[in-house]
PDB file of C-alpha atoms in Angstrom:
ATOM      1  CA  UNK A   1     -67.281  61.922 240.790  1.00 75.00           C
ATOM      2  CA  UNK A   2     -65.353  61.843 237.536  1.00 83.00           C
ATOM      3  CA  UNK A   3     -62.416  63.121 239.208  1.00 94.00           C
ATOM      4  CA  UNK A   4     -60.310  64.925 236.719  1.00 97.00           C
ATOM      5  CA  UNK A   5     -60.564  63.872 232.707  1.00 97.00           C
ATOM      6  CA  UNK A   6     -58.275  64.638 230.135  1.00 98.00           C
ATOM      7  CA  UNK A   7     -59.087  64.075 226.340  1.00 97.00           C
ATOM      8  CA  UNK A   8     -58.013  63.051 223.489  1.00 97.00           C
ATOM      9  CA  UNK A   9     -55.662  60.162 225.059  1.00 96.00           C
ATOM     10  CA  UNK A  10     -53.697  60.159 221.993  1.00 97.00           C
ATOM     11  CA  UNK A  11     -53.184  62.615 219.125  1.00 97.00           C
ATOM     12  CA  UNK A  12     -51.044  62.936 216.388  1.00 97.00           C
ATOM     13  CA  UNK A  13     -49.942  66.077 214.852  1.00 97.00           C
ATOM     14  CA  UNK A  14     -48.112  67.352 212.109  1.00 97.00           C
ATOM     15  CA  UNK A  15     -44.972  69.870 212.742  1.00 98.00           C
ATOM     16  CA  UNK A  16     -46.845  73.423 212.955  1.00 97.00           C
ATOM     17  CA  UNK A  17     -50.235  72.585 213.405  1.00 97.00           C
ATOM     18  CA  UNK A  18     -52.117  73.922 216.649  1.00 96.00           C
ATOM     19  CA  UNK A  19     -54.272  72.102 218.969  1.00 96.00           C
ATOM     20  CA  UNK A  20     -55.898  72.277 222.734  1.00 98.00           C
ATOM     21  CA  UNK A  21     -55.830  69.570 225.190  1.00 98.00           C
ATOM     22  CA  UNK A  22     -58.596  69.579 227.174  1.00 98.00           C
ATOM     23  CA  UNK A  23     -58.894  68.831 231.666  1.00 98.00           C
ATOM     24  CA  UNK A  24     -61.682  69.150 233.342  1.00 98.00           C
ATOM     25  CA  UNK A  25     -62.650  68.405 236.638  1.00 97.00           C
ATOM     26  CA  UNK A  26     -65.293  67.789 238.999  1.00 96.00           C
ATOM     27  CA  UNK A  27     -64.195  68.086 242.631  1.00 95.00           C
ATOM     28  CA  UNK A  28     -64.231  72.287 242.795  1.00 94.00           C
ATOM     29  CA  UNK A  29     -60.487  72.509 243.217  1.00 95.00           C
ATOM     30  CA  UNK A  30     -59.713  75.663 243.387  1.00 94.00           C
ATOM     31  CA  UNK A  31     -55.507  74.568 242.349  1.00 94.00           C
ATOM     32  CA  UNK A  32     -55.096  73.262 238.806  1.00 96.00           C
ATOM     33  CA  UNK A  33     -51.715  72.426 236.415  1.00 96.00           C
ATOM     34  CA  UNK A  34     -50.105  71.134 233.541  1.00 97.00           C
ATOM     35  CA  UNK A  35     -47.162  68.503 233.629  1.00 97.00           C
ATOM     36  CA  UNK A  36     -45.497  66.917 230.603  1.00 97.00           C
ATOM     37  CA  UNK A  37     -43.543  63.316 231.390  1.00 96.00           C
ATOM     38  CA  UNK A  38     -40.845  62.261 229.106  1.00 95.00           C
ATOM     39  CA  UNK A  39     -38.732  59.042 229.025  1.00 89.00           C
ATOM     40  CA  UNK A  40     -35.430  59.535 231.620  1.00 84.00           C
ATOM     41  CA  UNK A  41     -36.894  62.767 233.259  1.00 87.00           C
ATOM     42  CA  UNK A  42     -39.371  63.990 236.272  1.00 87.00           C
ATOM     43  CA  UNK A  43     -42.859  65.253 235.610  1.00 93.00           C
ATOM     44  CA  UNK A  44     -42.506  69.199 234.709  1.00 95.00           C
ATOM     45  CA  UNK A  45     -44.625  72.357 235.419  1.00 94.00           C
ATOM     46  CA  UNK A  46     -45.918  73.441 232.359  1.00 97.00           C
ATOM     47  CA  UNK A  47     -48.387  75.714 233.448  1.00 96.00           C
ATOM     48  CA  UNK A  48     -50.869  76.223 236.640  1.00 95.00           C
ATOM     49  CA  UNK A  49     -53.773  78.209 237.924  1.00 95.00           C
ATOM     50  CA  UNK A  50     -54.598  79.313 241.990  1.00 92.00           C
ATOM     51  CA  UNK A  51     -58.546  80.049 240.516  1.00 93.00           C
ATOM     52  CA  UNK A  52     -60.614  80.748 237.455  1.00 94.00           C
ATOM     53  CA  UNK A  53     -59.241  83.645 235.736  1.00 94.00           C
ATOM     54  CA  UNK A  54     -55.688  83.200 237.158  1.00 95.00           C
ATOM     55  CA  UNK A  55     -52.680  81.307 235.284  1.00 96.00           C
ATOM     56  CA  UNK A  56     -49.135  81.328 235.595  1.00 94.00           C
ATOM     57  CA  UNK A  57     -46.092  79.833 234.496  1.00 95.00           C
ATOM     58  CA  UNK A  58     -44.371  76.917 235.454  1.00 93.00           C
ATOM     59  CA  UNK A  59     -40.758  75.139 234.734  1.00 91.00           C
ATOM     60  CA  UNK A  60     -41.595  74.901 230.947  1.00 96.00           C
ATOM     61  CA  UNK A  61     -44.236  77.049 229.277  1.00 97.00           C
ATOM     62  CA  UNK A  62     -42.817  77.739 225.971  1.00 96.00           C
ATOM     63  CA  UNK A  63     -45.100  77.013 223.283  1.00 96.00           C
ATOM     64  CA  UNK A  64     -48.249  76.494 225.380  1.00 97.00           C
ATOM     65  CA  UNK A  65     -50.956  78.623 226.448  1.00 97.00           C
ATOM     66  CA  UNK A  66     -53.463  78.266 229.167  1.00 98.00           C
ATOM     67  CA  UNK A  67     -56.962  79.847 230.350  1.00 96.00           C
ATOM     68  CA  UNK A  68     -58.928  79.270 233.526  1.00 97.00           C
ATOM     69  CA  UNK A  69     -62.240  80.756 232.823  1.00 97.00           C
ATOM     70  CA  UNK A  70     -64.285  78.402 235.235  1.00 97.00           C
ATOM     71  CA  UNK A  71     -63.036  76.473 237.913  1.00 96.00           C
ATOM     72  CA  UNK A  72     -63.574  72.879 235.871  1.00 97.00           C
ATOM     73  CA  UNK A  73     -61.544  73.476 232.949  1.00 98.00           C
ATOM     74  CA  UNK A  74     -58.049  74.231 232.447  1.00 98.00           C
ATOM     75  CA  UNK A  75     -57.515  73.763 228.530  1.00 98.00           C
ATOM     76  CA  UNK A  76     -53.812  73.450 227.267  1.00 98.00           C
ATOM     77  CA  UNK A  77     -52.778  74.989 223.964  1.00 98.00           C
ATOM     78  CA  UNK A  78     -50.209  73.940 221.643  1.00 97.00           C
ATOM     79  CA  UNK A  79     -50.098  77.357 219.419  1.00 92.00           C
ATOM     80  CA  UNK A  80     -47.270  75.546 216.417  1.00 96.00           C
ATOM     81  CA  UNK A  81     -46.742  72.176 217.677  1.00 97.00           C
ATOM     82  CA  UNK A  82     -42.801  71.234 217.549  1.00 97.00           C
ATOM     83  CA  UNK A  83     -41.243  67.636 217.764  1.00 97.00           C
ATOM     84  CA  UNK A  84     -39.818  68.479 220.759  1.00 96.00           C
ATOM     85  CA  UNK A  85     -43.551  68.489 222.517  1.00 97.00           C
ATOM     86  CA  UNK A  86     -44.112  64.618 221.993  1.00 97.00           C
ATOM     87  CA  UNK A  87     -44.494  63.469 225.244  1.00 97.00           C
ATOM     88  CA  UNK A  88     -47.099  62.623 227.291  1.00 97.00           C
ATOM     89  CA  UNK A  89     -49.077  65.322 229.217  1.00 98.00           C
ATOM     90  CA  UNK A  90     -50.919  65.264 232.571  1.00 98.00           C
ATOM     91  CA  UNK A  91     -53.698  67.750 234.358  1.00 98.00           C
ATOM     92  CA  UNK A  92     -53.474  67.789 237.586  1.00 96.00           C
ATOM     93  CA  UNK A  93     -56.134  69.593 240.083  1.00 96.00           C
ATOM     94  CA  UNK A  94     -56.419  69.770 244.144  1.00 92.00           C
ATOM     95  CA  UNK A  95     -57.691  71.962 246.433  1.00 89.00           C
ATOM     96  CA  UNK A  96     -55.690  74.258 247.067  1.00 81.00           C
ATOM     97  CA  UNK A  97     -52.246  75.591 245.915  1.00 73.00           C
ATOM     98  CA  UNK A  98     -50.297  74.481 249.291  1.00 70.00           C
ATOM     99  CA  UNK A  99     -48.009  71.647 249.258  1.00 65.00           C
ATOM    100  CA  UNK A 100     -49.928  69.859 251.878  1.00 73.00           C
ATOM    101  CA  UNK A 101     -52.811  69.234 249.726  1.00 81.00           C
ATOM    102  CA  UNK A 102     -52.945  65.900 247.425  1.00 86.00           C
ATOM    103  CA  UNK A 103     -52.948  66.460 243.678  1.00 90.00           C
ATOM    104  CA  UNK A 104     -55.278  64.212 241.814  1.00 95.00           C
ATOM    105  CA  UNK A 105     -53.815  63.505 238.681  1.00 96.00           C
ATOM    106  CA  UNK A 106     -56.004  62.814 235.108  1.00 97.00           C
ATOM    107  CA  UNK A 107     -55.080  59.778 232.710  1.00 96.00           C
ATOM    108  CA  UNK A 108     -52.887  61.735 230.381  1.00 97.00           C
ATOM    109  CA  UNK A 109     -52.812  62.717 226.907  1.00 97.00           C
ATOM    110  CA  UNK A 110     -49.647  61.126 224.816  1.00 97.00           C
ATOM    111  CA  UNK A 111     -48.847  63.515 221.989  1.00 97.00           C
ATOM    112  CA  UNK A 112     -46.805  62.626 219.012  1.00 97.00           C
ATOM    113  CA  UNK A 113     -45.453  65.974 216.793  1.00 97.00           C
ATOM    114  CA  UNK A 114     -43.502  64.242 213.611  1.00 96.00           C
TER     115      UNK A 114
ATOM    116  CA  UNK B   1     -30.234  73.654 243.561  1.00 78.00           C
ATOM    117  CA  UNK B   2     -33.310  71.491 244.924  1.00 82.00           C
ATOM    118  CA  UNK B   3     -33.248  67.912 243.500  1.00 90.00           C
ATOM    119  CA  UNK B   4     -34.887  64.960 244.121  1.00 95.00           C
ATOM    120  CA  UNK B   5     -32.636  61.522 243.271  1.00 96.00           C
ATOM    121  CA  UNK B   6     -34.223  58.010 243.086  1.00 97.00           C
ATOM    122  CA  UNK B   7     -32.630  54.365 243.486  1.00 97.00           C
ATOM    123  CA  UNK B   8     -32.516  51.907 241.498  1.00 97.00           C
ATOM    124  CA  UNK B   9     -34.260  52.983 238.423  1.00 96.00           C
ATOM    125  CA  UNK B  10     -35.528  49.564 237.974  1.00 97.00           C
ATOM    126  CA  UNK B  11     -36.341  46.815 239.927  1.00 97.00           C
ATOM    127  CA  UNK B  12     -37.545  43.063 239.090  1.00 98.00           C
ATOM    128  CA  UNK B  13     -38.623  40.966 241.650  1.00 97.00           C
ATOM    129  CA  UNK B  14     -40.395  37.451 242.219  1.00 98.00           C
ATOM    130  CA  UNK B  15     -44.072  37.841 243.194  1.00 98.00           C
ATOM    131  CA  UNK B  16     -44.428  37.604 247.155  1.00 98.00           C
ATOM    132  CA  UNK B  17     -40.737  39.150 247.792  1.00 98.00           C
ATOM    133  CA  UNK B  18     -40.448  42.671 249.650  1.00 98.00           C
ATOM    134  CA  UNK B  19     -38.198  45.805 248.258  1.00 98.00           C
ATOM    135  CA  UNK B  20     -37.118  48.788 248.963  1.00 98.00           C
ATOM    136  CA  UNK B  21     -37.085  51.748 246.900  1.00 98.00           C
ATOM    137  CA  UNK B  22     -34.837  55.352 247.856  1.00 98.00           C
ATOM    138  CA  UNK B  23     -35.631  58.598 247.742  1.00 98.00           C
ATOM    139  CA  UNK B  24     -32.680  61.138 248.366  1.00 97.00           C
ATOM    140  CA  UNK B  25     -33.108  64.690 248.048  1.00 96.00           C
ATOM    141  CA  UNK B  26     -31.487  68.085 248.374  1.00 93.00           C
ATOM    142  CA  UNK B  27     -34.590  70.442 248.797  1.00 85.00           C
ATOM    143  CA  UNK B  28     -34.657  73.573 251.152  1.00 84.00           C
ATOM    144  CA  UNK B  29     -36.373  74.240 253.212  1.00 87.00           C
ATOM    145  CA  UNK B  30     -38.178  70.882 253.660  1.00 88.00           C
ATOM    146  CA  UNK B  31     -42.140  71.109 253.310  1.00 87.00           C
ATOM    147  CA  UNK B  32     -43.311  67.470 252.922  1.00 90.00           C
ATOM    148  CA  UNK B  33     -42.219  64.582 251.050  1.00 93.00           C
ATOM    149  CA  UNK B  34     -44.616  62.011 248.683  1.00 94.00           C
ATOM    150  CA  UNK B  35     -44.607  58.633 247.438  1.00 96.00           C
ATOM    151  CA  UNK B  36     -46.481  58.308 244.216  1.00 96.00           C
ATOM    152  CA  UNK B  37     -47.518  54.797 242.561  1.00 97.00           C
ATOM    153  CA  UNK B  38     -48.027  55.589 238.649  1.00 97.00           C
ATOM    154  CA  UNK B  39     -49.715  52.556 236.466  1.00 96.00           C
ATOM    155  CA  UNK B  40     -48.686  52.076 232.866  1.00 93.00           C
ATOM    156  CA  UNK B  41     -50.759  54.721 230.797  1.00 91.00           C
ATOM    157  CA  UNK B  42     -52.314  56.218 233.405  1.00 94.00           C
ATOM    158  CA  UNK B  43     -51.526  59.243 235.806  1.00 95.00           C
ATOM    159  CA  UNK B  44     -49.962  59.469 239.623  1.00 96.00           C
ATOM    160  CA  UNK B  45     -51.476  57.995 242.515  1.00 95.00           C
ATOM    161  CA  UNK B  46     -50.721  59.527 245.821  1.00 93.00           C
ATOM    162  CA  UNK B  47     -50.086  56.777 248.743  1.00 95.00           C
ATOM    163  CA  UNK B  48     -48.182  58.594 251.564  1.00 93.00           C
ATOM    164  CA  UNK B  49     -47.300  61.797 252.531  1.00 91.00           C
ATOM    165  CA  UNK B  50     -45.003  62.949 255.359  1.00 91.00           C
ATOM    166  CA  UNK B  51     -43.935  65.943 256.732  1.00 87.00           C
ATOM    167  CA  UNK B  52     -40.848  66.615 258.504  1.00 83.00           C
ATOM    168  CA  UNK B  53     -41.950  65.443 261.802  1.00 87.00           C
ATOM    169  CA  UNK B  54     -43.512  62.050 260.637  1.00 89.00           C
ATOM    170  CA  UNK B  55     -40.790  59.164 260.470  1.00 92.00           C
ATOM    171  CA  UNK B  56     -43.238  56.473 259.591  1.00 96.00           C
ATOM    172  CA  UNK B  57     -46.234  56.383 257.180  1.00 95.00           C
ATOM    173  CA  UNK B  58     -47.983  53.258 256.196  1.00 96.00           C
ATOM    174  CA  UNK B  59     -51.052  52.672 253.244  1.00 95.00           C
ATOM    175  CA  UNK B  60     -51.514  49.257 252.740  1.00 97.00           C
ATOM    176  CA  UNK B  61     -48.585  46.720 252.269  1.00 97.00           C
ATOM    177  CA  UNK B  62     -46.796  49.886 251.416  1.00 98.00           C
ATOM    178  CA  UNK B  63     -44.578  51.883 254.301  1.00 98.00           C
ATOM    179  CA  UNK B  64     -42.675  55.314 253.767  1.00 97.00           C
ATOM    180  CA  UNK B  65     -39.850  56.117 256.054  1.00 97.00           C
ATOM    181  CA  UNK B  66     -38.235  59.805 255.996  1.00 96.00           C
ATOM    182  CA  UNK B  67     -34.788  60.676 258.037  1.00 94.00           C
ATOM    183  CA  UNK B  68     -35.305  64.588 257.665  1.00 90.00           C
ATOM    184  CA  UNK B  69     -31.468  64.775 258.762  1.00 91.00           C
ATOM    185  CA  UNK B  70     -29.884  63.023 256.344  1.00 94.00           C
ATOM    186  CA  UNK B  71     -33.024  63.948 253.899  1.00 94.00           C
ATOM    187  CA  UNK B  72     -33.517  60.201 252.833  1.00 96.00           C
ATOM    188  CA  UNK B  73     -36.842  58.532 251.991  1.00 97.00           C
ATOM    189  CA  UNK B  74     -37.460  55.091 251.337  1.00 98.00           C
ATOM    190  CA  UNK B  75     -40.529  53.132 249.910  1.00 98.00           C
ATOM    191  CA  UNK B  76     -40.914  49.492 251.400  1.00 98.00           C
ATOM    192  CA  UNK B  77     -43.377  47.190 249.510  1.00 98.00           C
ATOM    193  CA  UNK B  78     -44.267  44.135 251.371  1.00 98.00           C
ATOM    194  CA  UNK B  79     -44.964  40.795 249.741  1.00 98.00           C
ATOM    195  CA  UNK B  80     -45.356  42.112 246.234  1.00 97.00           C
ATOM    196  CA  UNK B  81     -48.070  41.578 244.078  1.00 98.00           C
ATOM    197  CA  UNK B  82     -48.540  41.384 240.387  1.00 98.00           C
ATOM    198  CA  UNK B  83     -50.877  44.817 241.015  1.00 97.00           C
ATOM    199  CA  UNK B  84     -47.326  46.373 242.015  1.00 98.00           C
ATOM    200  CA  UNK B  85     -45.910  46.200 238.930  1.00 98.00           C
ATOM    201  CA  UNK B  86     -45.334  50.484 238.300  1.00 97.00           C
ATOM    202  CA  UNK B  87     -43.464  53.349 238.438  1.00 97.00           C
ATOM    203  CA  UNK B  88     -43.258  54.935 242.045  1.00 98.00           C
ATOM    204  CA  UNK B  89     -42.301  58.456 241.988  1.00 97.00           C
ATOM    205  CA  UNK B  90     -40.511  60.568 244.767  1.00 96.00           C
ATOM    206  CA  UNK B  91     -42.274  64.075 244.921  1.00 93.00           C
ATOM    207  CA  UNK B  92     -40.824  67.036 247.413  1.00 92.00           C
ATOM    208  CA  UNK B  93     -42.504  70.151 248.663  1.00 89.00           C
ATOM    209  CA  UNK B  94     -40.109  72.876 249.163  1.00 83.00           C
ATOM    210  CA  UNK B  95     -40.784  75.141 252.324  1.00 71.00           C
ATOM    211  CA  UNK B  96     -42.365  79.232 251.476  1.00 66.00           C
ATOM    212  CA  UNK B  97     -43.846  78.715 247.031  1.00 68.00           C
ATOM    213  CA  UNK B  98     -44.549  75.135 247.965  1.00 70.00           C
ATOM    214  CA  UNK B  99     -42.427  74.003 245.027  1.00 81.00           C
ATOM    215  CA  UNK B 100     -42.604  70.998 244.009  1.00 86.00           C
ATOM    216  CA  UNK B 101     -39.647  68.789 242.936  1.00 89.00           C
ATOM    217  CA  UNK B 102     -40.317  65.358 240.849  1.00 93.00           C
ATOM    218  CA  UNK B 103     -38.201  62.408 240.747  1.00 95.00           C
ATOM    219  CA  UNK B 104     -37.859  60.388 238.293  1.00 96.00           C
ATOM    220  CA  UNK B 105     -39.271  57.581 239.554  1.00 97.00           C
ATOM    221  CA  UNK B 106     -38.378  53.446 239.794  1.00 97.00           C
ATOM    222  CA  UNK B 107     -39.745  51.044 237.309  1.00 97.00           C
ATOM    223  CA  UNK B 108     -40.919  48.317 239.214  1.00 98.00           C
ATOM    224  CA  UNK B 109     -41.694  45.190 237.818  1.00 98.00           C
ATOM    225  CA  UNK B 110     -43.095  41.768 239.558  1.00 98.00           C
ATOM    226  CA  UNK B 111     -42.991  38.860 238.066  1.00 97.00           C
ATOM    227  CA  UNK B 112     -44.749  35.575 238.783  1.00 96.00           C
TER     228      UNK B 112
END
């Protein structure tokens, strides 16, 4: 098993462009999400899906977009990328939404608007 | 308002030494609490979880304790190794939408 696998690992964009980080993974978890890490501060909820076909928002979802339309891949959109989204971004799948379940986290994608 | 506070926020010790890392938080109601061990560059890696019956949990060299009354965690890391250099994040469940509450985590670095 892959686990879960995040790509590109590093991207640079310009101020306004758009872009889709892309997670995948291969253990049929049913429970997938978004986090962004920056320096000083606690992984936060950007977005997260219970199944294919269902999304919702987390702690910060402005400017980002999500679909679930299988359960493998859970791509991230940037629709007008802003300084303020450099940071470092993290899927994260398990399987099932309950607290009690471990969440098995991909390498990360670190994102650099300028 | 559920938070989730960790001490120190960096740590440097001498290779074979033991430390211990805190965890306080003010989550309710209580689901379970983590310990994660994060490499540079790459993502979280569970190593404990405890509920709030479980006092004790051990993985290796590495042993969680949890006082659910005085909602304290700590992280003990016997005779460090150079593999332990990290960042060790505090993660809590809160009780009915399973929310979950990072913290910030302890930079942890052992050197030789």
């Amino acid at each position: 098993n892959a686990g879960v696998t995040q790509t590109p690992k590093f991207q640079v964009l310009k101020t306004g462009q758009s872009m889709t980080l892309q997670c995948a993974q291969d253990m049929n978890h049913e429970y997938m999400s978004w986090y962004r890490q920056d320096p000083g501060m606690g992984l936060r909820l950007i977005h997260y899906s219970v199944g294919a076909g269902i999304t919702d928002q987390g702690e910060v979802p402005n400017g980002y977009n999500v679909s679930r339309s299988t359960t493998e891949d859970f791509p991230l959109r940037l629709l007008s990328a802003a300084p303020s989204q450099t940071s470092v971004y993290f899927c994260a799948s398990s399987y099932s939404a309950g607290a009690g379940y471990e969440q098995y986290f991909g390498p990360g994608t670190r994102l650099t608007v300028t | 308002k559920n938070q989730v506070e960790q001490s120190p926020q960096s740590l440097i010790i001498l290779e074979g030494k033991n430390c211990t890392l805190q965890c306080n938080y003010t989550v309710s109601p209580f689901s379970n609490l983590r310990w994660y061990k994060q490499d540079t560059g790459r993502g979280p890696v569970s190593l404990t979880i405890m509920t709030f019956s479980e006092n004790t949990k051990s993985n290796g060299r590495y042993t969680a304790t949890l006082d659910a009354d005085t909602k304290q965690s700590s992280l003990h890391i016997t005779a460090s190794q150079l593999s332990d250099s990290a960042s060790y994040i505090c993660v809590v469940s809160a009780g009915r939408d399973d929310k979950i509450i990072f913290g910030k985590g302890t930079r942890l670095h052992i050197l030789p």
